[in-house]
Coordinates of C-alpha atoms and ligand atoms in Angstrom, one line a residue:
M1 CA 0.1 0.3 0.4
S2 CA 2.6 2.3 0.7
R3 CA 2.9 3.3 -3.4
T4 CA -0.7 4.9 -2.4
S5 CA 0.1 6.2 0.1
D6 CA 2.9 8.4 -1.7
L7 CA 0.0 9.3 -4.0
W8 CA -2.4 10.3 -0.9
W9 CA -4.0 12.8 -3.4
K10 CA -5.3 9.8 -5.6
N11 CA -7.2 9.2 -3.1
A12 CA -7.9 12.4 -1.5
V13 CA -11.5 13.4 -0.2
F14 CA -11.0 17.2 -0.9
Y15 CA -13.3 20.0 0.5
C16 CA -13.0 23.6 -0.2
L17 CA -14.4 27.0 1.7
D18 CA -13.6 30.5 2.1
V19 CA -12.7 30.8 5.7
E20 CA -14.8 34.0 5.3
T21 CA -18.0 32.3 4.8
F22 CA -17.0 29.3 7.7
Q23 CA -17.5 30.0 11.0
D24 CA -17.0 33.5 13.0
S25 CA -15.4 33.1 16.2
D26 CA -15.8 36.7 17.3
G27 CA -18.8 37.6 16.3
D28 CA -18.3 40.3 13.9
G29 CA -20.0 39.0 10.6
I30 CA -17.1 37.8 9.2
G31 CA -15.5 34.1 9.5
D32 CA -12.3 33.3 10.5
F33 CA -9.2 31.1 11.5
A34 CA -10.5 30.5 14.5
G35 CA -13.8 29.5 14.2
L36 CA -12.7 27.4 11.0
T37 CA -10.2 25.6 13.8
S38 CA -13.1 25.0 15.9
R39 CA -14.9 23.0 13.1
L40 CA -12.2 20.8 12.1
D41 CA -13.4 17.9 14.5
Y42 CA -16.7 18.2 12.1
L43 CA -14.8 17.8 9.2
A44 CA -12.8 15.3 10.7
A45 CA -15.4 13.6 11.3
L46 CA -17.3 13.8 7.8
G47 CA -14.1 12.0 6.3
V48 CA -12.2 14.3 4.5
T49 CA -8.3 14.7 4.3
C50 CA -8.0 17.4 2.2
L51 CA -8.8 21.2 3.4
W52 CA -8.9 23.6 0.2
L53 CA -8.8 27.0 1.2
M54 CA -9.7 30.0 -0.8
P55 CA -7.9 32.9 -0.7
F56 CA -7.6 34.6 3.1
Y57 CA -4.4 36.7 2.0
P58 CA -5.1 41.2 2.5
T59 CA -7.3 41.4 0.2
P60 CA -9.7 45.0 -1.0
N61 CA -12.1 42.1 -2.0
R62 CA -13.3 43.2 -5.1
D63 CA -13.3 39.6 -6.8
D64 CA -13.4 37.9 -3.0
G65 CA -10.0 37.5 -2.4
Y66 CA -9.0 36.1 -5.7
D67 CA -7.0 40.1 -5.6
I68 CA -4.1 39.9 -3.3
T69 CA -2.5 43.2 -2.0
D70 CA -0.3 40.8 -0.1
Y71 CA 1.2 37.5 -0.5
Y72 CA 3.0 36.7 2.8
A73 CA 0.4 37.4 5.5
V74 CA -3.4 37.0 6.7
D75 CA -6.0 39.4 5.1
R76 CA -6.4 41.2 9.1
R77 CA -10.2 40.0 9.2
L78 CA -9.9 36.1 9.6
G79 CA -7.2 36.2 11.5
T80 CA -3.2 36.4 11.4
L81 CA -0.5 34.0 10.7
G82 CA -0.8 33.0 14.1
D83 CA -4.4 31.5 13.8
F84 CA -3.3 30.3 10.6
V85 CA -0.6 28.0 12.1
E86 CA -2.9 26.9 15.0
L87 CA -5.1 25.7 12.1
M88 CA -2.2 24.0 10.9
R89 CA -1.5 22.5 13.6
T90 CA -5.4 21.1 14.4
A91 CA -5.6 19.9 10.8
R92 CA -2.5 17.5 11.1
D93 CA -3.6 16.6 14.2
R94 CA -7.1 15.4 12.7
G95 CA -5.1 13.4 10.5
M96 CA -6.5 16.5 7.7
R97 CA -3.4 18.5 4.7
V98 CA -4.6 21.1 3.6
I99 CA -4.2 23.2 0.3
A100 CA -4.5 26.9 -0.8
D101 CA -4.9 28.8 -3.3
L102 CA -2.3 30.1 -5.2
V103 CA -3.5 33.4 -7.3
V104 CA -0.4 34.7 -9.0
N105 CA -1.8 35.3 -12.4
H106 CA -2.6 38.7 -11.5
T107 CA -2.8 40.7 -8.0
S108 CA -4.7 43.5 -6.8
K109 CA -4.5 47.2 -8.6
E110 CA -3.7 47.9 -5.5
H111 CA -0.7 45.4 -4.4
P112 CA 1.9 47.6 -3.4
W113 CA 3.8 46.5 -6.5
F114 CA 1.4 47.7 -9.0
E115 CA 1.4 50.8 -7.1
S116 CA 5.0 51.4 -7.8
A117 CA 4.7 50.2 -11.1
R118 CA 2.9 53.0 -12.0
Q119 CA 4.9 55.7 -11.2
G120 CA 6.3 54.0 -14.5
P121 CA 9.9 52.7 -16.4
D122 CA 11.7 53.9 -13.4
S123 CA 9.9 52.3 -10.9
P124 CA 11.9 48.7 -10.3
Y125 CA 8.4 46.4 -10.5
H126 CA 7.5 48.6 -13.8
D127 CA 8.5 45.1 -15.3
W128 CA 6.5 43.0 -13.0
Y129 CA 3.3 43.8 -15.7
V130 CA 2.7 43.6 -18.7
W131 CA 2.5 47.2 -20.4
R132 CA 1.9 48.4 -24.1
D133 CA 2.1 52.0 -25.5
A134 CA -1.2 51.4 -27.2
I135 CA -3.3 47.8 -27.2
P136 CA -1.3 45.5 -29.6
E137 CA -2.4 43.5 -32.0
G138 CA -2.0 39.2 -31.7
G139 CA -2.8 39.4 -27.8
P140 CA -4.9 37.4 -25.9
E141 CA -8.4 37.1 -26.6
G142 CA -11.4 36.9 -25.3
L143 CA -12.8 38.0 -21.9
V144 CA -13.5 35.7 -18.9
F145 CA -16.0 38.0 -17.5
P146 CA -17.1 39.5 -20.2
D147 CA -19.9 41.6 -18.1
A148 CA -17.8 43.6 -16.8
E149 CA -14.9 43.9 -18.7
Q150 CA -14.5 45.0 -23.4
S151 CA -10.3 44.5 -23.2
N152 CA -7.5 42.3 -22.0
W153 CA -6.0 45.7 -21.7
E154 CA -6.9 49.0 -19.6
W155 CA -5.0 52.9 -20.3
D156 CA -3.7 53.3 -16.5
E157 CA -3.8 57.7 -16.5
Q158 CA -0.8 57.5 -14.4
T159 CA 1.5 55.9 -16.0
K160 CA 0.2 56.8 -19.9
R161 CA 0.2 52.9 -20.9
F162 CA -2.5 50.2 -21.2
F163 CA -1.4 47.3 -18.9
L164 CA -3.2 43.5 -19.8
H165 CA -5.3 42.1 -17.3
R166 CA -7.5 38.8 -18.4
F167 CA -9.8 38.6 -15.2
Y168 CA -11.4 42.1 -14.3
E169 CA -9.8 45.6 -14.4
H170 CA -8.8 45.6 -11.2
Q171 CA -6.5 42.4 -11.6
P172 CA -2.9 43.4 -14.0
D173 CA -1.9 40.2 -15.1
L174 CA 2.3 39.8 -13.5
N175 CA 4.7 38.9 -16.7
I176 CA 5.9 35.7 -15.7
A177 CA 8.5 36.8 -18.5
N178 CA 10.1 38.8 -15.9
P179 CA 12.8 36.1 -13.6
E180 CA 12.0 38.4 -10.8
V181 CA 8.3 37.6 -11.2
R182 CA 9.2 34.2 -11.4
A183 CA 11.5 34.5 -8.3
E184 CA 8.9 36.2 -6.1
I185 CA 6.8 33.3 -6.7
R186 CA 9.1 30.4 -5.4
K187 CA 9.6 32.9 -2.6
I188 CA 5.7 32.8 -2.0
V189 CA 5.3 29.0 -2.7
G190 CA 8.3 28.3 -0.5
F191 CA 6.7 30.2 2.0
W192 CA 2.9 28.5 2.6
L193 CA 4.8 25.3 2.6
Q194 CA 7.3 25.8 5.6
L195 CA 3.6 26.6 6.3
G196 CA 2.4 23.4 6.8
L197 CA 0.1 23.5 3.5
S198 CA 0.6 19.8 1.8
G199 CA -0.2 22.5 -1.4
F200 CA -2.0 24.8 -4.1
R201 CA -5.1 25.0 -5.8
V202 CA -3.6 27.2 -8.8
D203 CA -5.7 29.7 -10.3
A204 CA -5.9 29.9 -13.9
V205 CA -3.3 28.1 -14.7
P206 CA -3.7 28.8 -18.6
F207 CA -3.9 32.4 -18.2
L208 CA -0.6 32.5 -15.3
L209 CA 1.5 30.5 -18.5
E210 CA -0.1 32.6 -20.9
T211 CA 3.0 34.9 -23.0
D212 CA 0.5 36.7 -26.0
G213 CA 0.8 40.4 -25.1
I214 CA 4.4 40.4 -23.8
A215 CA 6.6 41.9 -25.3
T216 CA 9.3 40.8 -24.6
G217 CA 11.3 36.9 -24.9
M218 CA 11.2 34.7 -21.6
S219 CA 14.2 32.7 -21.0
I220 CA 12.2 29.5 -20.1
M221 CA 9.5 27.9 -22.3
P222 CA 5.9 28.4 -19.7
H223 CA 5.6 24.4 -19.8
D224 CA 9.6 24.1 -18.4
W225 CA 9.0 27.2 -15.6
L226 CA 6.0 24.9 -14.1
R227 CA 7.6 21.8 -14.6
D228 CA 10.7 23.3 -12.6
L229 CA 8.1 24.7 -10.3
S230 CA 6.9 21.4 -9.7
A231 CA 10.3 20.0 -9.1
F232 CA 11.0 22.9 -6.2
L233 CA 7.8 22.4 -4.7
A234 CA 9.1 18.5 -3.8
R235 CA 12.5 19.8 -2.5
R236 CA 10.6 21.6 -0.6
S237 CA 8.3 19.6 0.6
G238 CA 7.9 15.8 -0.5
G239 CA 4.5 15.2 -1.2
A240 CA 3.2 18.6 -1.8
I241 CA 1.0 18.4 -4.8
M242 CA -0.4 21.3 -7.9
L243 CA -4.3 21.0 -8.1
G244 CA -4.6 23.5 -11.0
E245 CA -7.6 25.1 -12.8
V246 CA -7.8 24.6 -16.1
N247 CA -10.5 24.9 -18.0
L248 CA -9.5 24.2 -21.6
E249 CA -10.5 21.0 -24.5
Y250 CA -8.8 17.9 -23.3
D251 CA -5.5 17.7 -25.3
D252 CA -5.0 21.3 -24.0
V253 CA -5.4 20.0 -20.7
R254 CA -3.3 17.0 -20.7
T255 CA -0.2 19.3 -21.3
F256 CA -0.7 20.4 -17.8
F257 CA 0.6 17.3 -17.0
G258 CA 3.9 17.1 -18.5
D259 CA 5.6 14.5 -19.0
E260 CA 5.2 10.8 -18.6
S261 CA 6.6 11.1 -15.2
G262 CA 3.7 13.7 -14.6
D263 CA 6.2 15.9 -13.9
E264 CA 3.9 19.8 -14.0
L265 CA 0.5 19.7 -12.2
H266 CA -0.7 16.9 -10.3
M267 CA -4.0 17.2 -10.6
S268 CA -6.4 19.3 -12.3
L269 CA -10.2 19.9 -11.8
N270 CA -12.2 18.3 -14.4
F271 CA -13.9 21.0 -16.3
N272 CA -14.7 18.9 -18.9
L273 CA -15.9 16.1 -17.1
N274 CA -18.4 18.2 -15.1
Q275 CA -20.0 19.9 -18.0
A276 CA -20.5 16.3 -19.8
M277 CA -22.1 14.9 -16.2
A278 CA -24.4 17.8 -16.3
L279 CA -25.6 16.9 -19.6
T280 CA -26.0 13.2 -19.1
L281 CA -28.0 14.1 -15.9
V282 CA -30.4 16.3 -17.5
R283 CA -31.6 14.3 -20.4
G284 CA -31.2 11.0 -18.0
D285 CA -28.8 9.5 -20.7
A286 CA -25.8 8.3 -19.7
G287 CA -24.6 8.6 -23.4
P288 CA -22.5 12.3 -22.8
L289 CA -21.0 11.3 -20.0
I290 CA -19.7 8.1 -21.7
H291 CA -18.1 10.2 -25.4
N292 CA -16.5 12.3 -23.0
L293 CA -14.6 9.9 -20.8
R294 CA -13.5 8.3 -23.9
A295 CA -12.4 11.3 -25.2
M296 CA -10.7 11.7 -21.5
P297 CA -6.6 11.4 -22.2
A298 CA -4.6 7.9 -19.6
L299 CA -3.0 10.3 -17.2
P300 CA 0.8 10.0 -16.0
D301 CA 0.8 7.9 -12.8
R302 CA 1.1 9.9 -10.9
S303 CA -1.4 12.5 -12.2
A304 CA -5.3 12.4 -11.4
W305 CA -8.2 14.2 -12.1
A306 CA -10.2 16.6 -9.3
N307 CA -14.2 15.4 -9.9
F308 CA -16.7 18.3 -8.6
V309 CA -20.3 18.4 -8.7
R310 CA -20.6 22.0 -7.7
N311 CA -17.4 24.7 -7.3
H312 CA -17.5 28.9 -5.7
D313 CA -18.0 30.3 -9.4
E314 CA -21.2 29.8 -11.9
W315 CA -21.8 26.3 -13.7
S316 CA -19.8 27.2 -16.4
L317 CA -21.2 25.2 -19.5
D318 CA -18.6 26.7 -21.7
K319 CA -17.8 23.4 -23.8
L320 CA -21.5 22.4 -24.4
T321 CA -22.8 23.6 -27.6
E322 CA -25.4 26.1 -27.9
A323 CA -27.7 24.2 -27.9
E324 CA -26.0 21.7 -25.4
R325 CA -26.5 24.7 -23.1
R326 CA -30.2 25.9 -23.5
E327 CA -31.0 22.4 -22.7
V328 CA -29.7 22.0 -19.2
F329 CA -30.4 25.9 -18.9
A330 CA -33.9 24.8 -19.6
A331 CA -33.7 21.9 -17.2
F332 CA -31.8 22.9 -13.8
G333 CA -31.9 27.2 -14.4
P334 CA -34.4 28.8 -17.0
K335 CA -34.6 32.0 -15.1
P336 CA -32.6 34.6 -16.5
D337 CA -30.5 35.5 -12.6
M338 CA -30.2 32.3 -12.6
Q339 CA -27.8 32.3 -15.4
L340 CA -24.3 33.9 -15.5
F341 CA -21.8 35.4 -18.8
G342 CA -24.7 33.3 -21.2
R343 CA -22.7 29.8 -20.2
G344 CA -23.3 29.3 -16.7
L345 CA -25.6 28.8 -13.8
R346 CA -25.5 30.7 -10.5
R347 CA -27.1 28.2 -8.4
R348 CA -26.0 24.8 -6.4
L349 CA -27.1 21.4 -7.0
P350 CA -30.4 21.0 -4.5
T351 CA -32.5 23.6 -5.9
M352 CA -31.8 22.4 -9.8
V353 CA -33.6 19.1 -8.7
G354 CA -35.8 20.5 -6.9
G355 CA -34.5 18.6 -3.7
D356 CA -35.4 15.6 -5.2
Q357 CA -33.3 13.7 -2.1
D358 CA -32.9 10.9 -4.1
R359 CA -31.8 12.6 -7.1
L360 CA -29.1 14.3 -5.0
R361 CA -27.8 11.9 -3.3
M362 CA -27.3 9.8 -6.7
I363 CA -25.4 12.6 -8.9
Y364 CA -22.9 13.1 -5.7
S365 CA -22.8 9.0 -6.2
L366 CA -21.9 9.2 -9.6
A367 CA -19.6 11.9 -9.3
F368 CA -17.5 9.8 -6.3
A369 CA -17.4 7.2 -8.4
L370 CA -16.0 9.1 -11.5
P371 CA -12.2 8.5 -12.5
G372 CA -10.1 10.8 -10.4
A373 CA -10.7 12.4 -6.8
P374 CA -13.5 14.1 -5.4
V375 CA -13.9 17.4 -4.5
L376 CA -16.6 18.6 -2.4
F377 CA -18.3 22.5 -1.5
Y378 CA -18.4 23.4 1.8
G379 CA -22.1 23.3 2.5
E380 CA -23.0 20.7 -0.1
E381 CA -23.3 18.0 2.4
I382 CA -26.0 19.2 4.2
G383 CA -27.4 20.1 0.7
M384 CA -27.6 23.8 1.0
A385 CA -28.5 26.2 -2.4
E386 CA -27.9 29.5 -3.2
N387 CA -29.3 33.2 -2.2
L388 CA -29.8 34.8 -5.9
D389 CA -30.0 37.6 -4.2
I390 CA -26.0 37.8 -3.8
P391 CA -24.7 39.3 -7.4
G392 CA -22.8 37.8 -10.1
R393 CA -20.6 34.5 -9.1
M394 CA -21.5 34.8 -5.3
S395 CA -25.1 33.9 -4.6
V396 CA -23.7 30.0 -4.0
R397 CA -21.2 31.6 -1.2
A398 CA -23.4 32.5 1.4
P399 CA -22.4 31.4 5.2
M400 CA -22.5 28.1 6.0
Q401 CA -25.5 26.4 7.8
W402 CA -24.6 24.9 11.5
T403 CA -27.6 25.2 13.3
T404 CA -31.1 26.7 13.6
G405 CA -30.1 29.4 15.7
P406 CA -29.3 33.3 14.8
N407 CA -27.6 33.8 11.1
G408 CA -27.7 29.6 10.9
G409 CA -24.7 29.3 14.2
F410 CA -22.1 30.8 11.7
S411 CA -21.5 34.1 13.1
D412 CA -23.3 35.9 17.5
A413 CA -23.2 39.1 15.7
P414 CA -26.3 41.1 15.1
A415 CA -27.9 40.6 11.9
K416 CA -27.1 44.0 10.2
A417 CA -22.9 43.5 11.0
M418 CA -23.5 40.6 8.7
R419 CA -20.9 41.1 5.6
R420 CA -22.9 38.1 3.4
P421 CA -26.7 37.0 3.2
L422 CA -27.7 34.0 4.6
V423 CA -29.7 31.6 2.1
A424 CA -33.2 32.7 3.5
G425 CA -36.6 31.2 3.6
R426 CA -38.1 28.0 6.0
K427 CA -37.2 25.2 3.4
W428 CA -33.6 26.6 2.2
G429 CA -32.6 28.4 5.0
P430 CA -30.8 27.4 8.2
A431 CA -34.7 26.2 9.8
G432 CA -34.7 23.7 7.3
I433 CA -31.1 22.8 6.4
N434 CA -28.6 23.0 9.1
V435 CA -25.6 20.2 10.5
Q436 CA -27.3 20.4 13.9
D437 CA -30.8 18.6 12.7
Q438 CA -28.8 16.2 10.3
D439 CA -26.0 14.8 12.4
R440 CA -29.0 14.3 14.5
D441 CA -30.3 12.0 11.9
P442 CA -29.1 8.8 10.9
D443 CA -31.0 9.2 7.7
S444 CA -30.1 12.2 6.3
L445 CA -27.6 14.0 3.6
L446 CA -24.9 14.8 5.9
R447 CA -24.7 11.3 7.6
W448 CA -25.2 10.0 3.9
T449 CA -22.4 11.8 3.0
E450 CA -20.0 10.4 5.5
R451 CA -21.5 7.2 4.4
L452 CA -20.4 8.0 0.5
I453 CA -17.0 9.0 1.8
R454 CA -15.4 6.3 3.6
R455 CA -16.9 4.4 0.7
R456 CA -15.2 6.0 -1.5
R457 CA -11.3 5.6 0.7
Q458 CA -12.5 2.6 1.4
T459 CA -12.9 2.1 -3.1
P460 CA -9.8 2.2 -4.3
E461 CA -10.3 0.7 -7.6
I462 CA -11.4 4.4 -8.6
A463 CA -7.8 5.8 -7.2
F464 CA -5.8 3.5 -8.9
G465 CA -7.4 1.0 -11.3
E466 CA -8.1 0.8 -15.1
W467 CA -11.5 2.3 -16.1
R468 CA -13.8 0.6 -18.5
V469 CA -17.5 1.6 -19.7
I470 CA -19.9 -1.8 -19.0
E471 CA -22.2 -1.3 -22.1
V472 CA -25.9 -2.0 -21.1
P473 CA -28.8 -1.7 -23.0
E474 CA -30.7 0.3 -20.8
A475 CA -29.6 4.6 -21.6
A476 CA -30.4 5.3 -18.2
V477 CA -28.0 3.1 -16.5
F478 CA -24.4 4.2 -16.3
A479 CA -22.5 1.5 -15.1
L480 CA -18.2 1.5 -14.8
R481 CA -15.7 -0.6 -14.2
Y482 CA -11.9 -0.7 -11.8
D483 CA -9.7 -2.9 -12.0
W484 CA -6.9 -2.8 -9.8
G485 CA -4.8 -5.8 -9.8
A486 CA -7.0 -8.6 -8.5
S487 CA -9.8 -6.2 -7.0
V488 CA -12.5 -5.3 -9.0
A489 CA -15.5 -2.6 -8.5
I490 CA -18.4 -1.8 -10.2
L491 CA -20.0 1.4 -9.5
L492 CA -23.8 1.8 -11.6
H493 CA -26.1 4.1 -11.7
N494 CA -29.5 5.1 -12.8
L495 CA -30.0 8.2 -14.3
A496 CA -33.4 8.6 -14.6
A497 CA -36.8 8.9 -12.2
E498 CA -38.4 5.2 -12.8
P499 CA -36.6 2.1 -11.2
V500 CA -34.8 0.3 -14.2
E501 CA -33.6 -2.9 -14.8
T502 CA -30.9 -4.0 -16.5
T503 CA -28.1 -7.1 -16.9
F504 CA -24.6 -7.9 -18.4
A505 CA -22.3 -10.3 -18.5
L506 CA -18.9 -10.9 -15.5
D507 CA -15.5 -11.4 -18.0
R508 CA -14.8 -14.9 -18.1
E509 CA -12.2 -15.1 -15.5
D510 CA -15.3 -14.3 -12.7
R511 CA -17.5 -16.2 -14.1
A512 CA -17.8 -18.3 -10.5
A513 CA -17.5 -14.7 -8.9
G514 CA -19.9 -13.1 -6.8
L515 CA -20.4 -9.7 -5.9
R516 CA -20.9 -7.8 -2.8
C517 CA -22.9 -4.1 -2.7
L518 CA -20.8 -1.7 -0.5
F519 CA -23.7 0.9 -0.9
G520 CA -26.4 1.6 -2.5
T521 CA -29.9 0.8 -3.0
G522 CA -32.0 -1.5 -4.9
E523 CA -31.1 -5.9 -5.1
V524 CA -28.3 -7.6 -7.9
D525 CA -27.7 -11.0 -8.3
V526 CA -25.1 -12.8 -10.2
R527 CA -26.8 -16.2 -12.0
K528 CA -24.9 -18.5 -13.3
G529 CA -22.5 -18.0 -16.3
G530 CA -21.4 -14.9 -14.4
K531 CA -24.5 -13.0 -15.9
V532 CA -25.8 -9.7 -13.6
Q533 CA -28.6 -8.3 -12.6
S534 CA -29.3 -5.4 -11.2
R535 CA -32.7 -4.0 -10.8
L536 CA -32.4 -0.1 -9.1
P537 CA -34.9 1.7 -7.9
R538 CA -35.2 5.8 -9.1
Y539 CA -32.2 7.1 -9.3
G540 CA -30.7 5.0 -7.9
Y541 CA -26.9 3.5 -7.4
Q542 CA -24.7 0.3 -6.5
W543 CA -21.2 0.3 -6.2
L544 CA -20.6 -3.4 -6.0
R545 CA -16.5 -5.6 -6.2
V546 CA -16.1 -8.7 -7.6
E547 CA -15.4 -11.3 -5.1
R548 CA -13.4 -14.5 -6.6
E549 CA -13.3 -18.2 -4.9
G550 CA -10.9 -18.0 -2.3
G551 CA -9.5 -14.4 -3.3
Ligands
NOJ601 C1 -10.9 31.3 -10.8 C2 -11.4 31.4 -10.2 O1 -11.7 30.3 -9.7 C3 -12.5 32.9 -9.8 O2 -13.2 32.6 -8.6 C4 -11.7 34.0 -10.1 O3 -12.3 35.0 -9.4 C5 -10.8 34.4 -11.4 N1 -9.6 33.1 -10.6 C6 -9.7 35.1 -11.0 O4 -8.2 34.5 -9.9

C-alpha cells in the first residue's frame, strides 16, 4: 500500500471552503481562522482528508479575495498568521492536509508592487506587469468576464500606458517573462509550504502560463517553468501538490500534466467531465458522460483528475454546444437571474433538482465514482442552496448553515452586522437545512455523505485502477468498472426517475465470482455464467466488488 499513500492526492477527499463564510468566532459577522479551527472535528468526522482554502490573504475584496495585496500574510478580518498556524497544527493532529489557492496570474491593483509599477519605467516593479503604449495586435483573445470588461487592456492615466488584465481591470496580470517575478512566485510557494501547506490549488493556470501580449521574450518556456516549480515543490516539501484550474479542451489540459512521468501539475479539476455530467443528468442518459470519458486522455501514474459537482464559480457550461447549453439551462436554471455570462448557472445543485433527495444522492455518488478524486464545496454535504440575491458568482457563497439559531450558527453578530447574507426562507435557509439537525438524523444527507466518503476511501480501485465502461442496453444506466490488480469494483447509476432493471456479463475469468454490494440501493444477483442482474430504483446506485473464489 505504500504506493497508494505516496500518491495521497489520488485517494483524497477534498473540501473547498472560504474562511470568510465558514465560522465566525468573534461575532463581527465575518468567518475567521479561529472559527474554522473550531470546526475541524466536524470536517474530520465527515471524512474529509484535505481542505482547500480559498484565498485568505490581504485583499480589497473586489473579487472575493482573488485580488491580493500581500502574498505573505493573512487578511486581518480573518485572523492572524498565528491563527493560521494554529489551524495547520490542529488539522495535522486530526490527520487532515490543507492546500490553498495560489493566485499569481495577477495581483490586486492595490498591491504595493502595482502601485510602484504605475510610477513608470523607472520603478523597479514596472516590469513586473505587462505594459504597452498601444493595445497590441495578437494579444490574448476572449474575455473571462464579458459582463464587466470590454478589453483585456486597461489604460492607466498615471503611467500613460495600457496594462494587461485577463480578469477584472482591477487585477493586473503579472509578467512571468520577468525572472524576478518567477523568483517571487517561488518564494511565495516556499513560504506557505514552510508553514505546512500540502500544496496549492493553482488559479487560472493557462492564463498564468500565457505569454501573448508580453513584448519581451521569456528565457524559459512556460511549461518548463511550471515543471521547475513542480520540482521546487517536491524539494521543499515531499508530497506537496499543484491542483490546477485548467478549463480547456482535453488535449490542451493534458499538456499541463507534463511528460510521461507527470512532471508539471499533479491534478487538474475536470471541467470537461463536469460539463458532460450536467448534460447526462439533464437527459437521464449516460451517453454524453460515456462519450466524454472515452475522449479523456490517459494520465501519467502520479497524476489525477479532481471531480466536482459544483464549485465556487458559476456552473460553467462553456464546453457544451449552444443547443446543449440551452437544454441544461431549461432544466436546471430557466430564469435569466439563474444564469451568468451566457455560459453558466449560478445555482447550487439541490435547488436545481427541486430538492429531490434520491436524485441528489445519486449525483454525488456518481461524482465520487468517476475516475479521479472528489472535491466537495462547503455546504454540499447538507444540501445547501444558493441565495440569488447575492450578486453574480457570489450567490453560491452564502454562510455555512450550522444550526437553526441566529445567523444559522455561523456568527453571533447582530443581523445587520452580517457581511454576507444567509440563504433565506424556511425550506432552504438554516431552519430547513443545518448541520445540527442532520447530525442527529441517520437518514440525513449529511450522514449519507459521511458514508459515501468512507466508501470512496475504501474503494481504492477508483483512485488507482483502470476504468472501463460496461455496455448495457438501458440508456439511463451508467455502469463503470475498475480493475486494480486483482481487485475489481463495479459502479452502477440509474440516471432516470423511473426504476430500471439491467443485465450484463462479468468478464470470462469472473464467471464463477460473486458480487458484494458495498453501498447503494436496489438489488443485484449474479446468475449462472456470471450474468449480473441489477434492479435499481429511481435514481438508484450500487457500488459492487467482485469476489472471486478464494480471493
Ligand atoms: C478563477 C477563480 O475560480 C475565480 O473565482 C476568480 O475570479 C478568477 N480565477 C480570478 O482569480
